[in-house]
Coordinates of C-alpha atoms in Angstrom, one line a residue:
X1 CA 0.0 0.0 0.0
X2 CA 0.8 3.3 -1.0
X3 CA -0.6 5.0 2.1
X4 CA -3.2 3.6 4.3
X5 CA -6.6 4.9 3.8
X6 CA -6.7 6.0 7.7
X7 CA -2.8 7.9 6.7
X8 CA -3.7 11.8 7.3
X9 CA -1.1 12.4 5.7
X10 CA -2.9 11.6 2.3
X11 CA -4.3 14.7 2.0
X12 CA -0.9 16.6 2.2
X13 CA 0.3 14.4 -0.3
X14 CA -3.4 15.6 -2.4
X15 CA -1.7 19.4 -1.8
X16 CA 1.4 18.7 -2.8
X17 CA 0.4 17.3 -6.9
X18 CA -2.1 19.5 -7.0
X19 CA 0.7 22.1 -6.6
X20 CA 2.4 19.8 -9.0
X21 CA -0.2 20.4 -11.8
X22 CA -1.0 23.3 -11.9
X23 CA 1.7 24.6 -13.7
X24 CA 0.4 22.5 -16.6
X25 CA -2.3 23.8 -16.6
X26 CA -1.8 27.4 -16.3
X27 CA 0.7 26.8 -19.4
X28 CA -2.4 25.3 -21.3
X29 CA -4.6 28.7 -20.9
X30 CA -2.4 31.6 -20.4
X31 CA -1.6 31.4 -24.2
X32 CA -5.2 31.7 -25.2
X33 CA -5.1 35.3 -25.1
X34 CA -2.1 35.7 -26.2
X35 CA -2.5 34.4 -29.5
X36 CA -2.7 37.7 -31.5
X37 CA -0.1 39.5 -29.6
X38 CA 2.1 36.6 -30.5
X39 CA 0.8 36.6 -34.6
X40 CA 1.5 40.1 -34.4
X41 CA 5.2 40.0 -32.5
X42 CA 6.6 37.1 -34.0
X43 CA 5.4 37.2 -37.8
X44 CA 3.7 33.8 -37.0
X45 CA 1.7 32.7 -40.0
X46 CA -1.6 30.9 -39.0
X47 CA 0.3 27.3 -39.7
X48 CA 2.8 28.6 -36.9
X49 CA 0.5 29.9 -34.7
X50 CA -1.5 26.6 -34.4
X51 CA 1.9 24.8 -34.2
X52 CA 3.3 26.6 -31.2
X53 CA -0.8 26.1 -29.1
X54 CA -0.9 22.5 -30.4
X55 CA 2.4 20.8 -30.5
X56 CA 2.3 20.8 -26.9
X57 CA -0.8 18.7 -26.3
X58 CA -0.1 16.9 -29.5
X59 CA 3.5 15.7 -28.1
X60 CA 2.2 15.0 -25.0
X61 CA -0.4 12.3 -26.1
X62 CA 2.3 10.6 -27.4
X63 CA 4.3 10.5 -24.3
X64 CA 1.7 10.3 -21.7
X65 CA 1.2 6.4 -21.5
X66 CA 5.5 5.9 -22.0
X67 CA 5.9 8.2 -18.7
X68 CA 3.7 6.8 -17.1
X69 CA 4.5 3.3 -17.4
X70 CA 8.5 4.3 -16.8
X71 CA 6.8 6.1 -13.1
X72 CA 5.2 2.5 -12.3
X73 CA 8.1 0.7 -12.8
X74 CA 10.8 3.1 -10.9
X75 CA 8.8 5.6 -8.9
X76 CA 6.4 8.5 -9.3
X77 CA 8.0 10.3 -7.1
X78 CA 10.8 10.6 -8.9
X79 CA 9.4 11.1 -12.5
X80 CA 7.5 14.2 -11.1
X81 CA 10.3 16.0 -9.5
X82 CA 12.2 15.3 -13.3
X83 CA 9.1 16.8 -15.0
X84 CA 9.0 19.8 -12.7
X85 CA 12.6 21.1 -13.5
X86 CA 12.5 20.2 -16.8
X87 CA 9.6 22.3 -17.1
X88 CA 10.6 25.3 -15.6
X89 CA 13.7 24.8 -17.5
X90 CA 11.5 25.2 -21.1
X91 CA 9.0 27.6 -19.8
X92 CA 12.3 30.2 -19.5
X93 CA 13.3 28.9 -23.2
X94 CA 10.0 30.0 -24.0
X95 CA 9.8 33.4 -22.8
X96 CA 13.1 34.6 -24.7
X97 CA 12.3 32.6 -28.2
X98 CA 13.3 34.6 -30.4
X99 CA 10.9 33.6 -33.6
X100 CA 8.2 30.9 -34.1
X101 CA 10.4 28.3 -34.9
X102 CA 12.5 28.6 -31.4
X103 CA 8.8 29.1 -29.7
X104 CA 7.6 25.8 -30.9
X105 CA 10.8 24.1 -30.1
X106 CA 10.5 25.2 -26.1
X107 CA 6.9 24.3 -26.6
X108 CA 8.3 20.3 -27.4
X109 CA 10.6 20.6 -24.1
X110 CA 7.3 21.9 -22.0
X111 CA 5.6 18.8 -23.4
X112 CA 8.4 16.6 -22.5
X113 CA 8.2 17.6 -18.7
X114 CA 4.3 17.9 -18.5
X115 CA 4.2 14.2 -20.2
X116 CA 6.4 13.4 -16.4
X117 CA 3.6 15.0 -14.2
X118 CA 0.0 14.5 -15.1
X119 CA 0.6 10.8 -15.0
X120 CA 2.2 11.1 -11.7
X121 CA 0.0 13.0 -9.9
X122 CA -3.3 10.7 -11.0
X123 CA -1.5 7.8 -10.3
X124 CA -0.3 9.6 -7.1
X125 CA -4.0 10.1 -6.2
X126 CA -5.1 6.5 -6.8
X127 CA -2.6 5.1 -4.4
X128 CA -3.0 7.4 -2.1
X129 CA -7.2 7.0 -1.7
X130 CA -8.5 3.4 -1.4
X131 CA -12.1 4.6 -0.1
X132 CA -13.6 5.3 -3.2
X133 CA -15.7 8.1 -2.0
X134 CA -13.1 9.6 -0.8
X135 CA -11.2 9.2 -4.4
X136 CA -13.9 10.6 -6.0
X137 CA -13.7 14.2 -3.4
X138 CA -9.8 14.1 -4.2
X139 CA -10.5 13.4 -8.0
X140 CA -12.9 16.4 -7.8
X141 CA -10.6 19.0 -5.5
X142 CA -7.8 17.9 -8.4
X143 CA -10.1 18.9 -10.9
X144 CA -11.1 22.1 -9.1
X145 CA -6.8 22.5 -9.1
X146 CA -7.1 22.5 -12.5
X147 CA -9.5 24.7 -13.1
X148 CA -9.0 26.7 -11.3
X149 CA -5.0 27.1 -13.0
X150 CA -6.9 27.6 -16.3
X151 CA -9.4 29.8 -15.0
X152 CA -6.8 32.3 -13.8
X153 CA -4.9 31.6 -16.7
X154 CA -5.9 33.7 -19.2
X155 CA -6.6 36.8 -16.6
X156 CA -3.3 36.4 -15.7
X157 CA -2.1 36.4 -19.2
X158 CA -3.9 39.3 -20.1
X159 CA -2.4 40.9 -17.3
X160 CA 0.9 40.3 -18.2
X161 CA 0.3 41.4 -21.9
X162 CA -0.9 45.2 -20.5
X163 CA 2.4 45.5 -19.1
X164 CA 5.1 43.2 -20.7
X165 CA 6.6 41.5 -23.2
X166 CA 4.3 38.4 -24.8
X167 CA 7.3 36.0 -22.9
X168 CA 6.2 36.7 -19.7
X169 CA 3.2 34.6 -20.1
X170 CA 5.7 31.6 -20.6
X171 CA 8.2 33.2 -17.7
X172 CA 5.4 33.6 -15.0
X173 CA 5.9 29.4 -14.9
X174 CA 9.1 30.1 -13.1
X175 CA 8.4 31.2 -9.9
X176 CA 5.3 29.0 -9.5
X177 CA 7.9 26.1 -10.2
X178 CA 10.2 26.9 -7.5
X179 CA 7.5 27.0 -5.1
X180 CA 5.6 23.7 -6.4
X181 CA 9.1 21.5 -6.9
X182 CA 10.5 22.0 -3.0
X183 CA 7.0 21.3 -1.7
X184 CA 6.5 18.1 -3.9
X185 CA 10.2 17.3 -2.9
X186 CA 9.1 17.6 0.9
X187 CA 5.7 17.0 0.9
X188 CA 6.0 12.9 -1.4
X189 CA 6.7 10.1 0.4
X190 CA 10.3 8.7 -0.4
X191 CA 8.9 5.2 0.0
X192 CA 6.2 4.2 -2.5
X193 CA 4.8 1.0 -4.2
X194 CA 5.8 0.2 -7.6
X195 CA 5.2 -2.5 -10.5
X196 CA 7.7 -5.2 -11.3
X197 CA 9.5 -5.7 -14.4
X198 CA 11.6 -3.7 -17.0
X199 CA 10.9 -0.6 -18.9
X200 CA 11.5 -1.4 -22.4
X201 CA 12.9 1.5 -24.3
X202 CA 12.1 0.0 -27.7
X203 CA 8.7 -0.6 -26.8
X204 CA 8.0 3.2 -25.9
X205 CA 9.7 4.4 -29.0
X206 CA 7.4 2.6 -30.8
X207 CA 4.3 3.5 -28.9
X208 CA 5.9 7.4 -29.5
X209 CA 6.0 7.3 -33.1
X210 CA 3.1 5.3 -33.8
X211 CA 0.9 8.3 -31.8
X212 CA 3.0 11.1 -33.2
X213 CA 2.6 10.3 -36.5
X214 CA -1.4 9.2 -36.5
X215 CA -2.1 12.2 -34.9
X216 CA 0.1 14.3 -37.3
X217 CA -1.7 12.8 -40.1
X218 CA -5.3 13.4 -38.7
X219 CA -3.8 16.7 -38.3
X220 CA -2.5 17.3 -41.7
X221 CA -5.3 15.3 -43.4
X222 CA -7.9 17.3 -41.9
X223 CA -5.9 20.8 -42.8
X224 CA -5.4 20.1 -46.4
X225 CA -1.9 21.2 -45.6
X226 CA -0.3 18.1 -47.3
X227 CA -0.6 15.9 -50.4
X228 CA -3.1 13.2 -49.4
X229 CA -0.3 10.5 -50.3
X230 CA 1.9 11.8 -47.6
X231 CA -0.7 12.0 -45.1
X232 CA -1.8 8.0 -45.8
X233 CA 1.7 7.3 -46.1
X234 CA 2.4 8.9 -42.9
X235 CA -1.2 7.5 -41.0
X236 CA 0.2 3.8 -42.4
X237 CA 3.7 4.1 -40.6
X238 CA 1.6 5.6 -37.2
X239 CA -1.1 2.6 -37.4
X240 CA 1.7 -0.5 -38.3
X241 CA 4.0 1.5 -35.1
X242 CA 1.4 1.1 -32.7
X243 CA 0.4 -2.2 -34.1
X244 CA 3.6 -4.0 -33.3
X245 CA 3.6 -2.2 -30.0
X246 CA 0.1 -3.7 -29.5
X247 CA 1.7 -7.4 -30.7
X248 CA 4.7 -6.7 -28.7
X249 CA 2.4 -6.5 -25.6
X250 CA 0.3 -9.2 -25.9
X251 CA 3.4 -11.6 -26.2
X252 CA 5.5 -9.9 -23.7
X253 CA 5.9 -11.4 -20.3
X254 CA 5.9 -7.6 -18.6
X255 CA 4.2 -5.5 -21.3
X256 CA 4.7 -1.9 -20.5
X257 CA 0.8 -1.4 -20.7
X258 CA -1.9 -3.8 -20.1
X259 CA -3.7 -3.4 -23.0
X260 CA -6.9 -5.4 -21.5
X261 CA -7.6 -1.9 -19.7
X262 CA -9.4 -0.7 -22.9
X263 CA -11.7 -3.7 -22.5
X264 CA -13.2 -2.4 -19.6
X265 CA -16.2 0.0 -20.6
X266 CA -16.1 2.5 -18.0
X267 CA -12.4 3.5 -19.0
X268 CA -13.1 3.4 -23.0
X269 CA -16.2 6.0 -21.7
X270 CA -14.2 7.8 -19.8
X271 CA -11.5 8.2 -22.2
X272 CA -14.2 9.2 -24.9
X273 CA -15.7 12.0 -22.5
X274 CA -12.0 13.1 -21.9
X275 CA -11.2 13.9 -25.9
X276 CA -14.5 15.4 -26.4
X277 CA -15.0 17.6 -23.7
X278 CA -11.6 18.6 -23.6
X279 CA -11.4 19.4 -27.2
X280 CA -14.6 21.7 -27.0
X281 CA -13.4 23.7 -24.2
X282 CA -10.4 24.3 -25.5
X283 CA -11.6 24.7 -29.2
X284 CA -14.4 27.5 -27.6
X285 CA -11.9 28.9 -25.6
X286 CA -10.0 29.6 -28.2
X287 CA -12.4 30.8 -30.6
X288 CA -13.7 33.4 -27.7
X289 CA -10.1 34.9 -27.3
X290 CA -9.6 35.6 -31.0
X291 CA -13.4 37.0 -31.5
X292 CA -12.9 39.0 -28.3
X293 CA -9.7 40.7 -29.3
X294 CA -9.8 40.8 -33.1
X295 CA -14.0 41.5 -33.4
X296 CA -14.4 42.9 -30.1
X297 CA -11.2 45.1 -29.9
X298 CA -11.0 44.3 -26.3
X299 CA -7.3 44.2 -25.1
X300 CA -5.9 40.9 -23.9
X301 CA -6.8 42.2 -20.3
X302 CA -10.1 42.5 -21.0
X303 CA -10.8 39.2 -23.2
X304 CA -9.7 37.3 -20.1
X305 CA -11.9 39.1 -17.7
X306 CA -14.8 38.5 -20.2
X307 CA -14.1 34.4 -19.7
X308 CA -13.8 34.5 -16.2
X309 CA -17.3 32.7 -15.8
X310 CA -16.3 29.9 -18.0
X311 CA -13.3 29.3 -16.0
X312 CA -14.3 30.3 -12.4
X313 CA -17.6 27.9 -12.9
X314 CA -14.7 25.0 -14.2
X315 CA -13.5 25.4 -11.5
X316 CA -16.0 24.7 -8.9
X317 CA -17.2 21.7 -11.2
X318 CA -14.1 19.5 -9.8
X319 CA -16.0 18.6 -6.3
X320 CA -19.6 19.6 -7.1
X321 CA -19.1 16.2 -9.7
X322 CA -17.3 14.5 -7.2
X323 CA -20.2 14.7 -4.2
X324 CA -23.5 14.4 -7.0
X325 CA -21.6 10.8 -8.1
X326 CA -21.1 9.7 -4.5
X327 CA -25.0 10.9 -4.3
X328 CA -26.6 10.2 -7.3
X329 CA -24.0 7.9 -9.4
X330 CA -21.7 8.2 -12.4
X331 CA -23.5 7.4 -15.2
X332 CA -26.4 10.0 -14.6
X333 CA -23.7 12.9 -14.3
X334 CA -21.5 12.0 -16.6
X335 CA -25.0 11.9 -19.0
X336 CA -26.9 15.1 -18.1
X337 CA -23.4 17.3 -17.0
X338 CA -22.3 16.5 -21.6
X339 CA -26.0 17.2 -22.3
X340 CA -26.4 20.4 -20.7
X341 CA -23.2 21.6 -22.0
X342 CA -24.5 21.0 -25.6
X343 CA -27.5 22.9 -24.8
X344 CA -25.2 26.1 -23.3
X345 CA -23.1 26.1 -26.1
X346 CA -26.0 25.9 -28.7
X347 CA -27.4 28.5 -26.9
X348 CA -24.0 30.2 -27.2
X349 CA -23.8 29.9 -31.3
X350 CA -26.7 32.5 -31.3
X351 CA -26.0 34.8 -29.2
X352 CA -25.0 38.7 -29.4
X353 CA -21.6 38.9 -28.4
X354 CA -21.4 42.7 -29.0
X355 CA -24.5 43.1 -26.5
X356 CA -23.7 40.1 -24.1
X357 CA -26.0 41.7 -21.3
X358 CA -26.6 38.8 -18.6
X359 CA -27.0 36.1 -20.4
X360 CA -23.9 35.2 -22.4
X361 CA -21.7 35.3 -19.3
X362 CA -24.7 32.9 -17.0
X363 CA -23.7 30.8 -20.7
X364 CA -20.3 30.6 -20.0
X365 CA -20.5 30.0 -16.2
X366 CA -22.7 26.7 -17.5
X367 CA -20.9 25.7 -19.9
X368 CA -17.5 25.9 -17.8
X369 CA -19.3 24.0 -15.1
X370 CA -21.0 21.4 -16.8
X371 CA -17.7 20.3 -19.0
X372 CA -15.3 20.6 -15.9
X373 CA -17.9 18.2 -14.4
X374 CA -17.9 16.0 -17.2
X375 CA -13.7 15.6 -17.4
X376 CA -14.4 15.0 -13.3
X377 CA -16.3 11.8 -14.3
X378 CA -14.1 10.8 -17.0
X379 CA -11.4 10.9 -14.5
X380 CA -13.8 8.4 -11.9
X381 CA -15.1 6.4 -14.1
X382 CA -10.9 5.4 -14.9
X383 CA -9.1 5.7 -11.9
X384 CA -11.9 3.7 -10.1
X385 CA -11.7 0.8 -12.8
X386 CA -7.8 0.1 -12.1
X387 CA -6.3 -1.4 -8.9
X388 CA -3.8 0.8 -7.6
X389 CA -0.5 -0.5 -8.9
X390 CA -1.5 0.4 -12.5
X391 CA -2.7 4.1 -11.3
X392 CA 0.0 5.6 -13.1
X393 CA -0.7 4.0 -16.6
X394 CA -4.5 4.4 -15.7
X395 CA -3.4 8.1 -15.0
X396 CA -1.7 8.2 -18.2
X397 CA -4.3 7.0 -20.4
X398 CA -6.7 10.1 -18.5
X399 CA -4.1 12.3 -19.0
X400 CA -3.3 10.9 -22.9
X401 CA -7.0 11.3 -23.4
X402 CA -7.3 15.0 -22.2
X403 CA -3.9 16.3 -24.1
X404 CA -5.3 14.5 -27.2
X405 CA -8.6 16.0 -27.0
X406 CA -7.2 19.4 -26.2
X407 CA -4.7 18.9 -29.4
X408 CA -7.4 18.1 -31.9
X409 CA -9.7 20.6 -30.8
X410 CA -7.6 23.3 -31.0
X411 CA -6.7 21.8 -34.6
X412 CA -10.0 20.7 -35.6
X413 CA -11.2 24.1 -34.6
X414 CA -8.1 26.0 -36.0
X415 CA -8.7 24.0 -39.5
X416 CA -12.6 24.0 -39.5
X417 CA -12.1 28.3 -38.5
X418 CA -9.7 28.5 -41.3
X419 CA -12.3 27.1 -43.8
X420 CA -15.4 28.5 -42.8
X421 CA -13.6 32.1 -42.4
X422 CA -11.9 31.7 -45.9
X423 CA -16.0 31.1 -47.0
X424 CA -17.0 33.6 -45.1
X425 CA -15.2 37.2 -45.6
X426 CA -15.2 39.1 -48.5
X427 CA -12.1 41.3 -49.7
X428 CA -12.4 44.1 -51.0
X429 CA -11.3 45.0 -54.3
X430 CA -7.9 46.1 -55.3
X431 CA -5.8 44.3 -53.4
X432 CA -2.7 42.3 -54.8
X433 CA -3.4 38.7 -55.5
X434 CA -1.3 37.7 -53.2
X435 CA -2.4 40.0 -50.2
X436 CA -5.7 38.2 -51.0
X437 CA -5.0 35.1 -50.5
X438 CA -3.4 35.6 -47.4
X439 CA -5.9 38.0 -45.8
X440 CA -8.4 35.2 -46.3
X441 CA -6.3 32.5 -44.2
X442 CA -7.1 33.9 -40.2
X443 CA -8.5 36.9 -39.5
X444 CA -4.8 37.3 -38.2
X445 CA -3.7 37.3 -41.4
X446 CA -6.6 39.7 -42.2
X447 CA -4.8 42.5 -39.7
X448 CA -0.9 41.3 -41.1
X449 CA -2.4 42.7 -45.1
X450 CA -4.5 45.4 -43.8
X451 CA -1.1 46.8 -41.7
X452 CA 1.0 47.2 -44.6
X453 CA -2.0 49.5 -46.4
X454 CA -3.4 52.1 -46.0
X455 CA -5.8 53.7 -43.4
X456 CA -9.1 53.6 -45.5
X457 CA -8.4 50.4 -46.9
X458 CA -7.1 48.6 -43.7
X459 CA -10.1 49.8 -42.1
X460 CA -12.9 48.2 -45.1
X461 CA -10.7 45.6 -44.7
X462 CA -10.8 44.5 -41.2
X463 CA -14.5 45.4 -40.9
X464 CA -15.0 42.4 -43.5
X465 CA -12.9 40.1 -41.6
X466 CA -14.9 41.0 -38.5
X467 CA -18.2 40.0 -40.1
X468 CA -16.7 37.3 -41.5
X469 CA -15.4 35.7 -38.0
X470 CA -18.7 36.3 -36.7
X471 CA -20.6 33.8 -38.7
X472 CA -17.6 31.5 -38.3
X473 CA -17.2 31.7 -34.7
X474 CA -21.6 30.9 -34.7
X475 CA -20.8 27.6 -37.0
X476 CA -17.9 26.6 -34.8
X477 CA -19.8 26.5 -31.4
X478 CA -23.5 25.3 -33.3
X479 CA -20.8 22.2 -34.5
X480 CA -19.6 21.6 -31.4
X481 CA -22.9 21.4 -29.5
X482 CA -24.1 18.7 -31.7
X483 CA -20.7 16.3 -31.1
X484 CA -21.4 17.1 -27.7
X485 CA -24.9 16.2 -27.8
X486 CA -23.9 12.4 -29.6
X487 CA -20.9 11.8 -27.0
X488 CA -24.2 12.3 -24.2
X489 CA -26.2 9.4 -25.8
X490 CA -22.9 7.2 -26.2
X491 CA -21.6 7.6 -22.6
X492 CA -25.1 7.0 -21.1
X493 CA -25.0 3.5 -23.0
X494 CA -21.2 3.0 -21.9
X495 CA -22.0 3.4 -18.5
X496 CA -24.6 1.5 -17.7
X497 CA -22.4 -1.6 -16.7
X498 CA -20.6 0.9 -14.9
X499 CA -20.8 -0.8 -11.3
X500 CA -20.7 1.9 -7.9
X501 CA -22.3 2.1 -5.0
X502 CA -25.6 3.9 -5.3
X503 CA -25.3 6.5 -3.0
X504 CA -28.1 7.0 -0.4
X505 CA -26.7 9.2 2.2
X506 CA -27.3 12.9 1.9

């Protein structure tokens, strides 16, 4: 045993990851608003700009399940305090990149040392809480961690842009880092439970590849970017790399992941409700910030006070699911928390942004809350299927599931934004045909054209890339409230094997 269930001592151990992760996730957020300062600083192109938001979460589903394995077999403990240093270590790289290119690359380091602590601090939790009502309050006060990191996120980074350079929303990691890494150094028990066997090296190169390159070929697939025979090529190479890792596992006498995990329906539903809500929230999130700043003209300041009720509702959602499954099981708010979320951001898709009044931010707040409740469950419904000496793999395949989701949002978003806006705007007359093509890319490359001419013509210019965004941004969040709406009909079919105690005490 990890720590005994009686152990008080659990709960500073629940501090001292939460302290652990929220780093990640402030690192996940605080770039939302920044996304035009950076376009604007750095020259990015809109290929760039979705590169240096998505390569993060994109990297990281490939190393999720490979760290966490490697933390079973020789210590979470350990693994976390790597992460933590490694990722204050590419959050200063960040800060002082000097073009896109060096952004991106930091970006891959941050990945590296996030991939080292979500898995750790899941797993961390599962050991540490036996009582499963109990693991579903510190499931929930993690998820409330999390939100609340992302819910301060972009008001901090908005903050930061009104009086510095766009670097010191990478640079504010730093401090937070050397608070979080003594305390977890402290705080962690030195002596902890971990699994037999070797971690094969070969085997999580393999697993690395074969995710990279599958999800880099959804990616590029979906974005038109490249020649559809190098995306197949590319999506066979990702499918036969994870299908010899799948082989290798089933013959191995200590695979590095037991596979029969995805067997059990409660993870496959969790790790379902992980991608999707995860990739909605972050592909609105996004989507807000740009029609905020660029429609809007609110400064970066100002964007991220306008989503404070998304986030600060998130936030609160980490608990509230924990107690309503201990009172009225998972399955029912797993089901309702996904279809109430549909119905905000439908709901959403029409409204008047320029004349929010009351009920766009009491949107937000329900949105925010229903989809943090939602990842809460995902996160139950997992870590309660697994005994506790696969928690970190368990944790991994949470965490693999939420950085995947996150990724493809943003890129499915990014891509299906890109199209619709490209549809959408009209430009005016006499501009070069090249200045035309680009200004009909992002509305960020709408600003880039209309800064090199002239007053009058910048100005008919970004007035059609404003209405143009507008209709997008509606299509974007009407789309995303009918995924929503399926995944609510699947996982209420997924769960109903789901076995918990039906909770009767009030």
């Amino acid at each position: 045993m990890f720590l005994t269930p009686a152990d008080p001592r659990r709960w500073l151990v629940l501090i001292a990851v939460m302290l652990a992760f929220l780093p990640v996730v402030l690192d996940m957020t605080i770039l939302h608003v920044a996304v035009p300062t950076l376009t604007q600083a750095l020259g990015a192109s809109s290929t760039q700009v979705l590169w240096i938001i998505d390569i993060y979460p994109l990297l990281m589903a490939g190393l999720l399940v490979p760290m966490g394995t490697l933390a079973d077999r020789i210590g979470q403990r350990r693994i976390l305090l790597i992460g933590l240093v490694l990722f204050g270590t590419a959050s200063t790289l960040a800060a002082f990149a000097p073009n896109a290119a060096m952004l991106i690359a930091a970006r891959m380091l941050l990945a590296l040392g996030g991939s080292m602590i979500m898995p750790c601090v899941l797993g961390i939790i599962r050991r540490a809480f036996e009582d499963e009502g109990e693991r579903a309050m510190a499931l929930g006060l993690w998820g409330t961690v999390g939100a609340a990191g992302a819910a301060v996120g972009p008001l901090i980074g908005g903050g930061l842009l009104e009086h510095f350079w766009w670097g010191s929303v990478f640079l504010i990691n730093v401090p937070v880092m050397l608070v979080v890494a003594p305390a977890c150094f402290l705080l962690l028990p030195r002596d902890e439970l971990t699994s037999p066997g070797k971690w094969a090296i070969g085997q999580a190169l393999l697993l690395i590849a074969g995710m990279i390159s599958v999800v880099y070929s959804l990616k590029a697939g979906v974005g038109a970017k490249q020649p559809l025979s190098a995306v197949l090529l590319v999506l066979a190479f990702g499918v036969a790399m994870l299908a010899l890792f799948a082989r290798k596992q089933l013959h191995a006498r200590e695979p590095m992941l037991d596979l029969s995990l995805f067997s059990r329906p409660a993870i496959a539903a969790g790790m379902i409700i992980a991608v999707v809500a995860s990739g909605a929230l972050a592909g609105v999130e996004l989507t807000l910030a740009q029609e905020l700043q660029y429609v809007l003209d609110k400064t970066p300041f100002q964007a991220g006070v306008f989503m404070i009720p998304i986030m600060a509702a998130a936030a609160v959602g980490g608990p509230v699911a924990g107690y309503l499954s201990n009172l009225f099981g998972l399955r029912v708010v797993a089901s309702l928390s996904l279809l109430v979320s549909a119905i905000a951001l439908g709901f959403l898709a029409v409204s008047d942004f320029h004349d929010p009044g009351l009920i766009v931010p009491v949107l937000l707040a329900v949105l925010g809350l229903t989809l943090s409740i939602g990842l809460t469950a995902s996160s139950i419904a997992i870590m309660g299927s697994v005994e506790a000496s696969k928690g970190g793999a368990a944790g991994s395949l949470e965490a693999t599931s939420y950085e995947l989701g996150t990724g493809l949002g943003i890129s499915l978003f990014g891509v299906f934004m890109s199209a619709a806006y490209r549809h959408a705007i009209a430009v005016p007359e006499g501009l070069a045909l090249d200045e035309a093509e680009q200004a009909t890319r992002s509305i960020g490359d709408t600003y880039l054209v209309a800064h090199r001419l002239g007053v009058e013509r910048a100005a008919t210019l970004i007035d059609a890339g404003k209405d143009a965004f507008s209709a997008t941004h509606s299509v974007l969040l009407s789309t995303a409230a009918g995924v929503i709406g399926i995944l609510t009909v699947l996982v209420f079919f997924m769960l109903a094997s789901y076995r918990e105690k039906e909770a009767t005490r009030h």
